[in-house]
CSV table of C-alpha atoms in Angstrom, one decimal:
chain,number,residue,atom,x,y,z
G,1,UNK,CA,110.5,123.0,35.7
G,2,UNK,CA,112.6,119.8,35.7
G,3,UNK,CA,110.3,117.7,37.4
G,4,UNK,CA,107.5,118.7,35.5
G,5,UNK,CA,109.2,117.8,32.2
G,6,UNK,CA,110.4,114.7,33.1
G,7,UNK,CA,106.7,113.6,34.1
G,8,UNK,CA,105.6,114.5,31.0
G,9,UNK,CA,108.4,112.6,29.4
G,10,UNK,CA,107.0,109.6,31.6
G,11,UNK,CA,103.6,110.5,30.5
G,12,UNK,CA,104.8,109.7,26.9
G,13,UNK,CA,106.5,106.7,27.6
G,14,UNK,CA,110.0,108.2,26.7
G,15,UNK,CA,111.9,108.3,29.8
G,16,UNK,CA,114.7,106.5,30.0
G,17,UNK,CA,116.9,104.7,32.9
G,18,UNK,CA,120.4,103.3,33.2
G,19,UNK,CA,120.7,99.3,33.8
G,20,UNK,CA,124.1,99.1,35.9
G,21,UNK,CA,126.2,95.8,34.7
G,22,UNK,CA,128.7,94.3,37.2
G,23,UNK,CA,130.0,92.0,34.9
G,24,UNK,CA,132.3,92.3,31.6
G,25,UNK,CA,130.7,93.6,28.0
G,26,UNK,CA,129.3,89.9,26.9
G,27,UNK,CA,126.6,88.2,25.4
G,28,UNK,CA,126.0,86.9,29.2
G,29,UNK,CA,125.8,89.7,31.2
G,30,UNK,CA,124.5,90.5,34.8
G,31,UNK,CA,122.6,93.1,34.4
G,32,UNK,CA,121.0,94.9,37.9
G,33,UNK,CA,121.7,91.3,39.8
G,34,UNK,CA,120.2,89.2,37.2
G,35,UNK,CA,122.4,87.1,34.2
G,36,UNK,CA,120.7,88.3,31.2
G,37,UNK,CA,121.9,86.9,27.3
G,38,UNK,CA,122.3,90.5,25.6
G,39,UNK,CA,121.5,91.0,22.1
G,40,UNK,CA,122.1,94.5,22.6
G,41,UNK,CA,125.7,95.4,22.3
G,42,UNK,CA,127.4,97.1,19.4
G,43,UNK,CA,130.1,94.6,20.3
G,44,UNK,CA,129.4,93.0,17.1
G,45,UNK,CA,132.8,90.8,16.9
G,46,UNK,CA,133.0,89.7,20.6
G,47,UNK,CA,136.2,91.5,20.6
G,48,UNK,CA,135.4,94.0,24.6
G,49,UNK,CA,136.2,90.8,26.8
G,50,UNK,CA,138.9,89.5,24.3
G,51,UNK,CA,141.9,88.2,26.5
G,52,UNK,CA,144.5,89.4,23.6
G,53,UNK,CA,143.1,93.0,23.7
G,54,UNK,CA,142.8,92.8,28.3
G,55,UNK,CA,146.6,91.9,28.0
G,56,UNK,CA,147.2,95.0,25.4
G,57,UNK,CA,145.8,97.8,27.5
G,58,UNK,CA,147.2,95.7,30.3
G,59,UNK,CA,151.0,96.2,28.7
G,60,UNK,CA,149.9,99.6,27.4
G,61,UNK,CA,149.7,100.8,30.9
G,62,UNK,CA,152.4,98.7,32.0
G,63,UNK,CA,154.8,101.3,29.0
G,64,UNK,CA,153.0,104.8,29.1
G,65,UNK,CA,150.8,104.4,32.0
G,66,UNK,CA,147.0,105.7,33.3
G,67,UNK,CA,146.5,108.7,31.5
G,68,UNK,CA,148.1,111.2,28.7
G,69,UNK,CA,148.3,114.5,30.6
G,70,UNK,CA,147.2,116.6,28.1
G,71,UNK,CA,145.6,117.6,24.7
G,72,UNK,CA,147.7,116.1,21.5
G,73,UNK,CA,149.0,119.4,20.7
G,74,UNK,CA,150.8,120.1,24.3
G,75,UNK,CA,152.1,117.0,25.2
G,76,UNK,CA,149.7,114.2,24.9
G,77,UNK,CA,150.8,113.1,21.7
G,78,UNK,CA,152.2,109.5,22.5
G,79,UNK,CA,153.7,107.1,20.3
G,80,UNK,CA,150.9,104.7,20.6
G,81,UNK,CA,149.1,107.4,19.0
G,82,UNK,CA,151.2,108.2,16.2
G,83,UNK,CA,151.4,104.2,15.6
G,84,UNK,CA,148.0,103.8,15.9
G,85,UNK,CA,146.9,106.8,13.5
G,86,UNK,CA,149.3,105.2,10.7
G,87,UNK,CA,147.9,101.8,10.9
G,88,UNK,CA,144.5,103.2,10.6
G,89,UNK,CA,145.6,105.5,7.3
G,90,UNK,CA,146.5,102.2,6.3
G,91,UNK,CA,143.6,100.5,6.4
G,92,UNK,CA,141.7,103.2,3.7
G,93,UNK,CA,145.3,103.6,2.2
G,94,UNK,CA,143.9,101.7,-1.1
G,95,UNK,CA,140.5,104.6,-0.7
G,96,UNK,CA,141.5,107.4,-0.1
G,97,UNK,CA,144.8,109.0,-1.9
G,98,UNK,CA,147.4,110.1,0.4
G,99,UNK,CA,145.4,109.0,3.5
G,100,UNK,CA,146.2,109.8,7.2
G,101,UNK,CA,144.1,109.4,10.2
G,102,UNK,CA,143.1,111.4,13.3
G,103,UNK,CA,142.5,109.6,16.7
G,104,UNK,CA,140.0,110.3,19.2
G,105,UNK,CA,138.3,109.9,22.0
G,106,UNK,CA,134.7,109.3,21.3
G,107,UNK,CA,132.9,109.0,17.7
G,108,UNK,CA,130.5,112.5,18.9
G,109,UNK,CA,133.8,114.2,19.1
G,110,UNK,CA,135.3,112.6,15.6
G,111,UNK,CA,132.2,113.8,13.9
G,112,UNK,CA,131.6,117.3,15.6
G,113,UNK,CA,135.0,118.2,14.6
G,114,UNK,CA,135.0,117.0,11.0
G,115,UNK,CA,131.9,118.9,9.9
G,116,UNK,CA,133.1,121.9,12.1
G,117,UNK,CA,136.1,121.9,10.7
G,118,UNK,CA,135.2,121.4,7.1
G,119,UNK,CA,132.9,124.2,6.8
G,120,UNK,CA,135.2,126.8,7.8
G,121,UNK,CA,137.6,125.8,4.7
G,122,UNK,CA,135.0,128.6,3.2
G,123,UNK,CA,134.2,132.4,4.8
G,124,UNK,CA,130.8,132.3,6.5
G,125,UNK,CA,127.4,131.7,4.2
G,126,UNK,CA,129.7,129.8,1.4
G,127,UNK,CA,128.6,126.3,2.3
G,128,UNK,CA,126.3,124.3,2.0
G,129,UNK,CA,125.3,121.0,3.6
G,130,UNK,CA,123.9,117.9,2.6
G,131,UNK,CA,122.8,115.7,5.5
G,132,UNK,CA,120.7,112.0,5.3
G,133,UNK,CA,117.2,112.5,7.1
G,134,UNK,CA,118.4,109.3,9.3
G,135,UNK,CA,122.0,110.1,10.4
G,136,UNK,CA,123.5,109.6,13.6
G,137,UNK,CA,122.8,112.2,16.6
G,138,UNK,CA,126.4,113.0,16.3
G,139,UNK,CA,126.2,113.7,12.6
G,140,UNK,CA,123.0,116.0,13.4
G,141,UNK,CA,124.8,117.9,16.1
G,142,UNK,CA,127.9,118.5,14.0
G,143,UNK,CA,125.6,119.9,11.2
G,144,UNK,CA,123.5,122.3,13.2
G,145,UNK,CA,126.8,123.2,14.8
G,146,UNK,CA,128.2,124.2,11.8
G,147,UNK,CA,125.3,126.2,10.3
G,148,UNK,CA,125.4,127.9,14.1
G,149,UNK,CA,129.1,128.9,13.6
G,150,UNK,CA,129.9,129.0,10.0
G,151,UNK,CA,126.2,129.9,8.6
G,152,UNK,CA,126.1,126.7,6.6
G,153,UNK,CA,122.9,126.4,4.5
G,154,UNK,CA,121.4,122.7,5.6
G,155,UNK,CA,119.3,120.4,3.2
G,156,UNK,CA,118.0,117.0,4.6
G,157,UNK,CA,117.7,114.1,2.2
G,158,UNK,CA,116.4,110.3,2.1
G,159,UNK,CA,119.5,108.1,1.4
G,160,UNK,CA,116.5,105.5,-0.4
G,161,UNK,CA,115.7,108.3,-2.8
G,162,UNK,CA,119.1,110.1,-4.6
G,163,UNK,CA,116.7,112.2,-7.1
G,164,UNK,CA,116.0,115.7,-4.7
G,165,UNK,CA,119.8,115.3,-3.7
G,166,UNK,CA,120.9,115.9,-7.0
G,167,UNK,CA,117.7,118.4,-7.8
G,168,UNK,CA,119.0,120.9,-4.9
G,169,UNK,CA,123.0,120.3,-5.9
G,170,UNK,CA,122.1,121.4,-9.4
G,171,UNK,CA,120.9,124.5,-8.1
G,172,UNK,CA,123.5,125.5,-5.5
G,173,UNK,CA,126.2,128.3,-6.5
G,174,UNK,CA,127.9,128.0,-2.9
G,175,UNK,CA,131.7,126.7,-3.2
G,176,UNK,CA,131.7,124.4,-0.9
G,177,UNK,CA,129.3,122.0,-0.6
G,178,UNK,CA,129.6,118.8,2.0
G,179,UNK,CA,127.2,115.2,1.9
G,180,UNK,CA,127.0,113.7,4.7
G,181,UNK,CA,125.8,110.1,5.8
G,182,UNK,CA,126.0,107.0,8.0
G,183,UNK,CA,127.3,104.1,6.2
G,184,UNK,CA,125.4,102.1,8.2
G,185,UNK,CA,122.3,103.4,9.7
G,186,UNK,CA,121.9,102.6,13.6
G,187,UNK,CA,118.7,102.0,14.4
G,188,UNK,CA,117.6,100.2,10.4
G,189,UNK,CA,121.0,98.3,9.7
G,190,UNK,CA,120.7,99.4,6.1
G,191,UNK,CA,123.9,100.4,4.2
G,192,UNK,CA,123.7,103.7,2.6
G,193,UNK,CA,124.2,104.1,-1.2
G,194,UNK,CA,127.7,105.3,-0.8
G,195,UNK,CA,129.2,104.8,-4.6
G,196,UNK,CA,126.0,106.6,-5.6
G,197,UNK,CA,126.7,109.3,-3.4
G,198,UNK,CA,130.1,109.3,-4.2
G,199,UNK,CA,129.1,109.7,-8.1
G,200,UNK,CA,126.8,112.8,-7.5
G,201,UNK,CA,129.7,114.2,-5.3
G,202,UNK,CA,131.8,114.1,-8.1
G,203,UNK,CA,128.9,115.3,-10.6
G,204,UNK,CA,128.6,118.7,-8.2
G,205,UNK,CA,132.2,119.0,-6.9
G,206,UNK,CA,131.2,117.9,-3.3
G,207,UNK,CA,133.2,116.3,-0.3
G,208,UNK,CA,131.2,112.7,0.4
G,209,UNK,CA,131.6,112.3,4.7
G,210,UNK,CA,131.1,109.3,5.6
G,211,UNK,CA,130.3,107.8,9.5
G,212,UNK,CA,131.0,104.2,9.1
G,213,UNK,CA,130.4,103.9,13.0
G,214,UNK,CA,128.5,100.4,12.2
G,215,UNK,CA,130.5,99.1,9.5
G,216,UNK,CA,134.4,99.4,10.3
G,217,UNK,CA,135.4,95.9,11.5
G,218,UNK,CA,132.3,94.1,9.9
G,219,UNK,CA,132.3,95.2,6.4
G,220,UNK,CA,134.9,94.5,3.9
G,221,UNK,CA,136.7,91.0,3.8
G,222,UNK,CA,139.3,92.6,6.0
G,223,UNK,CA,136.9,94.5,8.0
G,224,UNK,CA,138.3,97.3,6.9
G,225,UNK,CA,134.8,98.9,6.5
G,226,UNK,CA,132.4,100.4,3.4
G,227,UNK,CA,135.1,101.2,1.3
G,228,UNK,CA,136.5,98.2,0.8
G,229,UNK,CA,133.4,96.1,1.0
G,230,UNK,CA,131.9,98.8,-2.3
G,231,UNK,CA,135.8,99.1,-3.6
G,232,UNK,CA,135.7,102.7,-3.7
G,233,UNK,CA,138.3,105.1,-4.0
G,234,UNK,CA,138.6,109.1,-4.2
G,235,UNK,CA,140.1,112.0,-2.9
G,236,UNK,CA,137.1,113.9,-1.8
G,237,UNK,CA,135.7,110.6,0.5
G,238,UNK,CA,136.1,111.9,4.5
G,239,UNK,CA,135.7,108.9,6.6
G,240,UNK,CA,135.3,108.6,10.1
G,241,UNK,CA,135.2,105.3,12.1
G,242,UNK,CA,134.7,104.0,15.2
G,243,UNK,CA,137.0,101.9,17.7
G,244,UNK,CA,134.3,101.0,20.6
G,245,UNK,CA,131.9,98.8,18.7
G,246,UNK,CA,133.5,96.2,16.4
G,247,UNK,CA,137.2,96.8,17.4
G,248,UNK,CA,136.5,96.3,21.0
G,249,UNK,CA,137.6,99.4,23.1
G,250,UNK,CA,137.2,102.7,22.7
G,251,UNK,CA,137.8,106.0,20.2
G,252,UNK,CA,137.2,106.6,16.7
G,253,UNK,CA,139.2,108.4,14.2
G,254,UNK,CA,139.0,110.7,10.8
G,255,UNK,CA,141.0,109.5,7.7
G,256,UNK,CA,140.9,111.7,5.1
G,257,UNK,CA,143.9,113.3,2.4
G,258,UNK,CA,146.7,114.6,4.5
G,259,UNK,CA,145.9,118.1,3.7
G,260,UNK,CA,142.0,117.7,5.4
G,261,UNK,CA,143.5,116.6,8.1
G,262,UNK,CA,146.1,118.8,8.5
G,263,UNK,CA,143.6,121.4,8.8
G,264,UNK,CA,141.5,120.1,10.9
G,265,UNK,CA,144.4,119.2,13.6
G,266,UNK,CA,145.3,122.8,12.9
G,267,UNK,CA,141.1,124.2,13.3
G,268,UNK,CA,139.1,121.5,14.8
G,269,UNK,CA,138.1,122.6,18.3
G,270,UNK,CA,136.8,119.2,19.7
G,271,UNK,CA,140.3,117.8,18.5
G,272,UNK,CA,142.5,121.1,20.0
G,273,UNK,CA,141.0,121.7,23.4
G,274,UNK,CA,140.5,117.7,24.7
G,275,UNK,CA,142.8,115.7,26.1
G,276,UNK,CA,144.7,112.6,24.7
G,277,UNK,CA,143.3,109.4,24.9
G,278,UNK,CA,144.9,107.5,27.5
G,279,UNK,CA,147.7,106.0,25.4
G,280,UNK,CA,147.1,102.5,27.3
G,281,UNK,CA,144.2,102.6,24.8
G,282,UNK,CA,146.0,103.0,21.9
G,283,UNK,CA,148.2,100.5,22.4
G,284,UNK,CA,145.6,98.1,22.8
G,285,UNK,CA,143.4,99.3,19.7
G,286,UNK,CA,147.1,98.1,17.6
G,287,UNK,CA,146.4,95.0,19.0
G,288,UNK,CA,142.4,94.7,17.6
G,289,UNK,CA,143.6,96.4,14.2
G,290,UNK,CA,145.5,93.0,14.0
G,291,UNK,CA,142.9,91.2,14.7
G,292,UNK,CA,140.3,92.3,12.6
G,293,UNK,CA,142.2,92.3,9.5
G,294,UNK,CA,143.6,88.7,10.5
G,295,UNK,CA,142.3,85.2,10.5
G,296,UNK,CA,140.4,86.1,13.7
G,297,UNK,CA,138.6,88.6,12.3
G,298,UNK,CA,137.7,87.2,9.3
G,299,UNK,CA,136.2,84.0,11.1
G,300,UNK,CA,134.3,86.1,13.6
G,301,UNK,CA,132.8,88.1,10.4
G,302,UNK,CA,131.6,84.6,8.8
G,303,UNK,CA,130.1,83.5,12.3
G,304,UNK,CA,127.7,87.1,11.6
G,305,UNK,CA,126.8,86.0,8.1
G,306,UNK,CA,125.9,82.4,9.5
G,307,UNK,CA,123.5,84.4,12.2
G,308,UNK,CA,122.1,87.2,9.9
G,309,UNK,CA,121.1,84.4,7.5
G,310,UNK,CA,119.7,82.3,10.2
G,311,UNK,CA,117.9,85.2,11.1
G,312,UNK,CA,116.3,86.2,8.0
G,313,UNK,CA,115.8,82.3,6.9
G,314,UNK,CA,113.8,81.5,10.2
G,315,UNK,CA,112.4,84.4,12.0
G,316,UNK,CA,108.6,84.8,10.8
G,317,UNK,CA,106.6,87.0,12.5
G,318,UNK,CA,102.7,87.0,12.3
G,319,UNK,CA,102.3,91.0,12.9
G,320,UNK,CA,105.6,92.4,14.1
G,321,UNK,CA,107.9,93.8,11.1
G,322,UNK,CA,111.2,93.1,10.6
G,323,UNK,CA,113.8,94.6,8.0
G,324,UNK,CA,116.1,93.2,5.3
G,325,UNK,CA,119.2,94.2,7.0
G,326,UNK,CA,122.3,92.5,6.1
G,327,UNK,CA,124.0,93.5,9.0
G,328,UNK,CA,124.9,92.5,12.4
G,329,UNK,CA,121.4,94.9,13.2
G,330,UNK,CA,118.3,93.6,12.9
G,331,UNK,CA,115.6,95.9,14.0
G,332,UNK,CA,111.5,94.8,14.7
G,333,UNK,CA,109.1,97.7,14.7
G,334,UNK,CA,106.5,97.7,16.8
G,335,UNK,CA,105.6,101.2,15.9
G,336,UNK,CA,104.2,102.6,19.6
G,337,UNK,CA,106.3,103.2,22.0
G,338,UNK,CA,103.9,100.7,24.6
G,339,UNK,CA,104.0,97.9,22.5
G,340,UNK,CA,108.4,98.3,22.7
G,341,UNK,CA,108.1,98.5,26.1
G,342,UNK,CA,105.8,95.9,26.5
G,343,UNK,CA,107.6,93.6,24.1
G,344,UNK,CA,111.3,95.1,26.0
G,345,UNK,CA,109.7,93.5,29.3
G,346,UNK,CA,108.5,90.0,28.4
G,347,UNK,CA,112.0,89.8,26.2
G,348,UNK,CA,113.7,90.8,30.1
G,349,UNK,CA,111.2,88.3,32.0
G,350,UNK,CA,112.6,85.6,29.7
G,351,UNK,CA,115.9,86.5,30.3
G,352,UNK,CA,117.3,88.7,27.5
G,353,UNK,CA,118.3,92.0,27.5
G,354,UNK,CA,116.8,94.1,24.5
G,355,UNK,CA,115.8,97.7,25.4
G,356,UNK,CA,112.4,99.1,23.1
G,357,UNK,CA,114.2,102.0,21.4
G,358,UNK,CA,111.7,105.1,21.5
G,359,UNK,CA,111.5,108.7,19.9
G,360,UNK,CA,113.8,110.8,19.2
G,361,UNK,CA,116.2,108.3,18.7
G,362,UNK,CA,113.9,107.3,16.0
G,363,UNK,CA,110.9,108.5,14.1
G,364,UNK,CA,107.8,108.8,15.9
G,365,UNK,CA,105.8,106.0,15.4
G,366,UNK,CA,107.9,103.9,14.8
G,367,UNK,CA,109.2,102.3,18.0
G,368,UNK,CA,111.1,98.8,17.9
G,369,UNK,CA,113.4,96.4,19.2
G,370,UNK,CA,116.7,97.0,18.2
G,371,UNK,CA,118.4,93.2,17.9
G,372,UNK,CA,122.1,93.1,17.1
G,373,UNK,CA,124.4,90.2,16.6
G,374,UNK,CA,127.7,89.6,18.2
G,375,UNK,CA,130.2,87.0,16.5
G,376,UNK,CA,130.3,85.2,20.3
G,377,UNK,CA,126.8,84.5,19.8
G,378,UNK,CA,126.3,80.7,18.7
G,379,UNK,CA,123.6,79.5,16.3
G,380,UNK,CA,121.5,77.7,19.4
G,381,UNK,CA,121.5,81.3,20.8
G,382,UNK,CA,119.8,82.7,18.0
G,383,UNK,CA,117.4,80.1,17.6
G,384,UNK,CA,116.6,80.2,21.0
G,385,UNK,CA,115.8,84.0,20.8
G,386,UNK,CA,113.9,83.0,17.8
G,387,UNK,CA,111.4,81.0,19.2
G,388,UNK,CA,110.8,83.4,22.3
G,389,UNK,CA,110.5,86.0,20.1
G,390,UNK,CA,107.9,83.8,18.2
G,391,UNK,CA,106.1,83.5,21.7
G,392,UNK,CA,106.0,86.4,23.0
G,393,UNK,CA,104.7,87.7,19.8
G,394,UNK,CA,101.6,85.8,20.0
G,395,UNK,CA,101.5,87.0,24.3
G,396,UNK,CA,101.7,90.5,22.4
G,397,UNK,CA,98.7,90.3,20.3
G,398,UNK,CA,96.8,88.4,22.8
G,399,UNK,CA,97.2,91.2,25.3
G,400,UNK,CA,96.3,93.8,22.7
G,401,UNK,CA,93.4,91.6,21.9
């Protein structure tokens, strides 16, 4: 039964295989024996092959060594934790009221236990769910999970269009209702509406959850993320970030008020039953923290704004459809999933590494490149891209023709 449904996953042009890298998360990378430039990464400030941050989880292991032994609640709750989780309170301290944080291991886990968690603050069937068509996977999961556990009603809506949101609020009686939404959406770049979210969650009484996944590091003149790049503040925002794309390593957290998160230590399952972090890793993420909010950071996030507007100032495409992203993610849609792979392998022939991203990780039909932007990129890098891009365009049609 395997073999036959990955052929037909071949058939469809949606199979996908693993590229094994033997050299260090960077824009030059060698990629299955070949130095390829990557515009790829999630890396987005150059920050995964920083020397300050090697030397932090270097003299993190050096103090609490390889691993933590346990889950937080036995006894793999280390200091480097505990440190960490207060700095990151601190960085949404001036957005959310009374704010503490919650560490983990991966982003799926962060988000899969907040949503979990949330929902059962109500008895079975008293909640309802509000989730943008375009979230993360991790967001889905965590929904469907909860309407599995908790019998959680679900409603889908289009973060571009706020008016059914607020039709199918108006008529839910349930006392708990939850909207949920990437603050920056993976495979567009776009930033969600979030202070118009934030209003109708207030209108209806709602908790706002927000997965800045794509935004904490980059947004914000700190990088502290959306919420201090919209200057929001309210007690009903949940916000959950992530500590392997701009910050460099690895983890994510949940910052919340104290009493969410309380509860959630106290009922979240992916948070109870997995182990701690390697505190190594924490140690090191104190040392990013520092540098994203520092003079580092902030030059790194005005080398991005120099690339996205290059970007948007001199790539022109004939056919191929680009966004208006303001972001270090710059998609082209090529709409089928052929003409991503063919466009995937000229873009590798010429030497750069930018996988076609296919269904289901986005809508069917629309199939695309999925360019991002790291601060270690220079401005000849993207104008060199620019102008293959520009060629292999016009290879493109010709082949089509």
């Amino acid at each position: 039964m395997a073999e036959k449904q990955i052929a037909d996953l071949d058939m469809q042009l949606l199979r996908r295989k693993l590229r094994i890298t033997d050299t260090a998360c960077d824009i030059k990378t060698t990629v299955n024996g070949r130095e390829l430039t990557a515009f790829c990464s999630n890396d987005y400030l150059g920050f995964a092959n920083h020397p300050g941050l090697i030397s932090a989880l270097s003299e993190g292991a050096h103090l609490y060594g390889a691993g933590s032994g346990a889950s937080h609640l036995i006894s793999g709750h280390n200091i480097a934790h505990e440190s960490l989780e207060k700095k990151l309170a601190a960085f949404q301290s001036h957005h959310i009221p009374k704010a503490r944080a919650l560490f983990f291991s991966t982003g799926y886990l962060a988000n899969l236990t907040a949503i979990t968690g949330l929902v059962r603050l109500g008895q079975a069937g008293e909640a309802s769910i509000y989730s943008a068509k375009l979230n993360h996977a991790s967001l889905i999961d965590g929904v469907r999970l909860a309407s599995a556990q908790n019998k959680a009603s679900i409603t889908l809506f289009d973060h571009q269009q706020l008016d059914s949101l607020r039709a199918d609020l108006q008529k839910d009686s349930r006392p708990l209702k939850i909207i949920v939404t990437d603050g920056v959406f993976s495979m567009d770049g776009d930033i969600a509406p979030v202070p118009a979210l934030l209003k109708i969650a207030e209108e209806f009484d709602a908790l706002l959850l927000i997965d800045d996944a794509h935004g904490f590091g980059v947004l914000g003149e700190q990088g502290h993320g959306i919420l201090e790049q919209e200057k929001l503040n309210s007690d009903r925002i949940v916000y959950i970030g992530t500590l392997g794309k701009a910050a460099g390593i690895s983890g994510a957290f949940i910052c919340a008020q104290e009493f969410f998160i309380e509860w959630l230590i106290q009922k979240g399952r992916p948070y109870i039953y997995s182990t701690a972090t390697p505190p190594a890793i924490a140690h090191a993420l104190l040392k990013s923290l520092e540098m994203i909010e520092g003079e580092e950071g902030r030059r790194r996030r005005a080398q991005l704004a120099q690339l996205i507007d290059i970007w948007h100032e001199e790539m022109i495409f004939s056919q191929w459809q680009k966004t208006s992203s303001c972001t270090p993610i710059q998609p082209v849609i090529l709409g089928s999933n052929a003409n991503a792979l063919f466009a995937s392998s000229l873009l590798d022939k010429a030497g750069y590494w930018i996988p076609a991203i296919r269904p289901p990780t986005v809508p069917a039909g629309s199939a695309r490149l999925r360019i991002t932007f790291s601060a270690t990129h220079s401005a000849d890098d993207l104008r060199q891209l620019i102008r293959t891009l520009k060629t292999i365009e016009q290879e493109a049609m010709t082949s089509a023709s």
